[in-house]
Amino acid sequence: MAAASLAWSAAALIDKIRKRHPRIHCLTNGVAQAFTANALLALGAQPSMTNSVEEVEAFVEGADALLVNLGTLDEPGRQAMRLAIGVANRRGIPWVLDPVFVERSSGRSTFAHELIAHGPKVIRGNEVEIAHLSQGQAIDGFARALGAIVAATGTTDRLVDGNRAIGIPNGHPLMGRVTAMGCANAALIAALLTVADDPFEGCAAAMLAAGVAGEIAAEHSSGPGTFASAYLDALHGLDSGKLATRARVI
Amino acid sequence: MAAASLAWSAAALIDKIRKRHPRIHCLTNGVAQAFTANALLALGAQPSMTNSVEEVEAFVEGADALLVNLGTLDEPGRQAMRLAIGVANRRGIPWVLDPVFVERSSGRSTFAHELIAHGPKVIRGNEVEIAHLSQGQAIDGFARALGAIVAATGTTDRLVDGNRAIGIPNGHPLMGRVTAMGCANAALIAALLTVADDPFEGCAAAMLAAGVAGEIAAEHSSGPGTFASAYLDALHGLDSGKLATRARVI
Amino acid sequence: MAAASLAWSAAALIDKIRKRHPRIHCLTNGVAQAFTANALLALGAQPSMTNSVEEVEAFVEGADALLVNLGTLDEPGRQAMRLAIGVANRRGIPWVLDPVFVERSSGRSTFAHELIAHGPKVIRGNEVEIAHLSQGQAIDGFARALGAIVAATGTTDRLVDGNRAIGIPNGHPLMGRVTAMGCANAALIAALLTVADDPFEGCAAAMLAAGVAGEIAAEHSSGPGTFASAYLDALHGLDSGKLATRARVI
């Protein structure tokens, strides 16, 4: 995909989000909840966040996509994720797995693999997390074996689905100095999946949007605190001109 | 109530909060906790937030008002709310119910009605939530039947207590693009109840303060991220001049 | 310690954090999680936050320091703190206790004393919390009896270890109008302990960094909302010149 067509596609998909206000249910950790909700709202989507075992199924029933972030894994949290994924798969709504810190505990790794067996549409992690999950396998082989899109974020965000691959080098180093930036990115992917006919195109749009918003935010901030606010402003203000001017593909 | 007298009353009540620093205990969801605490601090109140069953009673014993936000409802959370309301009613301190997402799950709706039977001073929700609770009943009849003040926030915030009604059209659309803005609004109501002889006047003051702060914030921001910060600044800087200049009543 | 040598020492230690990116595991409350993580990231450290009983030991095994904030105390939370402290003590990594609201419930007070018996390197609280814990004992006698460093934050931050005492009057009143500012301060102490040969010097550096960042932030903000963002920017931008110009010791 050339940079110009990626920018054009992303702008069109973001317009759809602003018109349809899709509902994204997010199972995520306490550190990331508020920023993730604000990123979704800034883009035009409607977040919900409840993670109680008693209610999660009803919320996913009414949602257009689901985000599952490993975040803080206690037993009720794991059970809520299983229930949510069950509803998503039964209803055919896409879900995104964000395997935060999967390399830090063996229980987390085991649980991540359990969830992956249930067929996420997208797995998004940083390079360390994706390398841990793929156990050294090449990322495109890993994606092909899973039948999922794999997004590995870093200096260049890489996106593969087994057949296609794209690298998006947009972004800014301050994105690594704000908590939940990656978690929010995964939520943006979930939002874009609700409006994209081609999930790969939806993922690429989300990653471009995040990267371009980061670049714009860096020009309107003086450190990681003002950057986080400016990033939400930039997501809210994205348009085809800004995306086309800045989009890069490698 | 005319706009001028509402503004005057609100300014006087906010001054009392800044002198007395009332303690507001908040049972709220993880998405809303930090922004709610910051809104209370910006106005001059002192928030506390613990929601553990073991401790919630001791915290409510020392509080001047209580906020109960349905937020994330798991069994310990429900039990904490019951215990907190028990203490509030025994001590005669006012409590505010925020029935977030009450229309999204039947268990949530049932639980909201259970809590309402215990006599909140104020129920604050958006128009969808209030319409769900009142089951199509007119909002003033609903309030009269409950003996509570009902606040339905929207483009125009409506406040009724069965005898009186007021509409406050202050505010800004960006308030809908920041998570927890409504939750924080309910906390401001709880704070104002601690200093108002007339609870209806306290509620009206809170809604005016929120709306005017939103308008001021919109003039000092470039999107939802900087708006959230500017909103807290504006709450902190409210005075009788700003309130009188902007207050509208319909 | 003179102001100039404190500033010099703090700048050198912060440089080490920026080079080593120490891992700080934080058990803290939902109100404080995001701001605490962002303060650590702004300084150059790497936060992690999971508090599940199942995983906390694995995360502390991989951490360079541990923060234990009493925050929301439910039974799983207390158990997670016990497990985390067990690992920290076995591995010899320093841990900081932040006894938030210890004066508000008797269960909280009892639990704080249980944890203190396990030997925190530092106890950091506001003046009310430290006075409650020390039960009227002079703060330096309290520190000597515990073999811990005690930091009591207020208009002047006081730091004692039984032999040494220092007062740092840097800071700004807006720090009291932003939630989790004290919790984040305790996390900064934990980060500085990982790079300081002398823990007392590490604590003093953290308190100076926080106070100076607060002063700089106040000059770049117009209320508590923009202050919180500017504070993170200021932490990120601290250098020996800014610290030396502003450091005060009494």
PDB file of C-alpha atoms in Angstrom, chain A residues 29-31 71-75 78 101 104-105 107-108 174 176-179 221-227 229, chain C residues 21 23 33-34 37-38 40-42 44-52 54-55 58-59 229-230 232-233 236:
ATOM      1  CA  ASN A  29      -6.167  -2.375  33.205  1.00  0.00           C
ATOM      2  CA  GLY A  30      -6.743   0.430  35.664  1.00  0.00           C
ATOM      3  CA  VAL A  31      -3.679   2.345  34.497  1.00  0.00           C
ATOM      4  CA  GLY A  71      -3.551  -5.586  32.116  1.00  0.00           C
ATOM      5  CA  THR A  72      -4.092  -6.721  35.681  1.00  0.00           C
ATOM      6  CA  LEU A  73      -4.877 -10.409  35.627  1.00  0.00           C
ATOM      7  CA  ASP A  74      -6.727 -11.711  38.619  1.00  0.00           C
ATOM      8  CA  GLU A  75      -9.108 -14.658  38.470  1.00  0.00           C
ATOM      9  CA  ARG A  78      -9.544 -13.713  33.434  1.00  0.00           C
ATOM     10  CA  PHE A 101       3.811  -7.508  29.688  1.00  0.00           C
ATOM     11  CA  ARG A 104       6.973 -10.865  32.553  1.00  0.00           C
ATOM     12  CA  SER A 105       5.181 -13.837  34.121  1.00  0.00           C
ATOM     13  CA  GLY A 107       0.963 -17.361  34.053  1.00  0.00           C
ATOM     14  CA  ARG A 108       0.396 -14.349  31.829  1.00  0.00           C
ATOM     15  CA  LEU A 174       7.462  10.877  23.505  1.00  0.00           C
ATOM     16  CA  GLY A 176       7.084   5.886  24.860  1.00  0.00           C
ATOM     17  CA  ARG A 177       7.055   8.260  27.827  1.00  0.00           C
ATOM     18  CA  VAL A 178       3.252   8.278  28.331  1.00  0.00           C
ATOM     19  CA  THR A 179       1.552   5.338  29.973  1.00  0.00           C
ATOM     20  CA  SER A 221       3.827  20.126  23.603  1.00  0.00           C
ATOM     21  CA  SER A 222       6.856  20.654  25.799  1.00  0.00           C
ATOM     22  CA  GLY A 223       7.150  17.257  27.456  1.00  0.00           C
ATOM     23  CA  PRO A 224       5.219  14.042  28.118  1.00  0.00           C
ATOM     24  CA  GLY A 225       2.466  15.703  30.186  1.00  0.00           C
ATOM     25  CA  THR A 226       1.326  18.237  27.621  1.00  0.00           C
ATOM     26  CA  PHE A 227       2.065  15.666  24.913  1.00  0.00           C
ATOM     27  CA  SER A 229      -3.257  16.079  26.058  1.00  0.00           C
TER      28      SER A 229
ATOM     29  CA  HIS C  21      15.559   2.965  33.130  1.00  0.00           C
ATOM     30  CA  ARG C  23      11.878  -0.978  36.769  1.00  0.00           C
ATOM     31  CA  GLN C  33      -2.109   4.488  38.914  1.00  0.00           C
ATOM     32  CA  ALA C  34      -1.967   6.497  35.707  1.00  0.00           C
ATOM     33  CA  ALA C  37       3.099   5.660  35.950  1.00  0.00           C
ATOM     34  CA  ASN C  38       3.396   8.905  34.017  1.00  0.00           C
ATOM     35  CA  LEU C  40       7.950   7.529  36.586  1.00  0.00           C
ATOM     36  CA  LEU C  41       8.052   7.560  32.788  1.00  0.00           C
ATOM     37  CA  ALA C  42       8.665  11.320  32.771  1.00  0.00           C
ATOM     38  CA  GLY C  44      13.007   7.978  32.892  1.00  0.00           C
ATOM     39  CA  ALA C  45      11.967   4.916  34.923  1.00  0.00           C
ATOM     40  CA  GLN C  46       9.796   2.001  33.803  1.00  0.00           C
ATOM     41  CA  PRO C  47       6.624   1.414  35.807  1.00  0.00           C
ATOM     42  CA  SER C  48       4.595  -1.739  36.174  1.00  0.00           C
ATOM     43  CA  MET C  49       1.392  -1.871  38.186  1.00  0.00           C
ATOM     44  CA  THR C  50      -0.264  -5.274  38.288  1.00  0.00           C
ATOM     45  CA  ASN C  51      -1.677  -6.089  41.717  1.00  0.00           C
ATOM     46  CA  SER C  52      -3.097  -9.548  41.221  1.00  0.00           C
ATOM     47  CA  GLU C  54      -1.288 -14.566  41.073  1.00  0.00           C
ATOM     48  CA  GLU C  55       1.312 -12.406  39.357  1.00  0.00           C
ATOM     49  CA  ALA C  58       6.837 -12.523  39.226  1.00  0.00           C
ATOM     50  CA  PHE C  59       6.686  -8.771  38.600  1.00  0.00           C
ATOM     51  CA  SER C 229       0.531  18.164  32.709  1.00  0.00           C
ATOM     52  CA  ALA C 230       3.194  20.812  33.214  1.00  0.00           C
ATOM     53  CA  LEU C 232       5.193  15.853  34.112  1.00  0.00           C
ATOM     54  CA  ASP C 233       6.880  18.062  31.509  1.00  0.00           C
ATOM     55  CA  HIS C 236      11.081  15.227  32.164  1.00  0.00           C
TER      56      HIS C 236
END
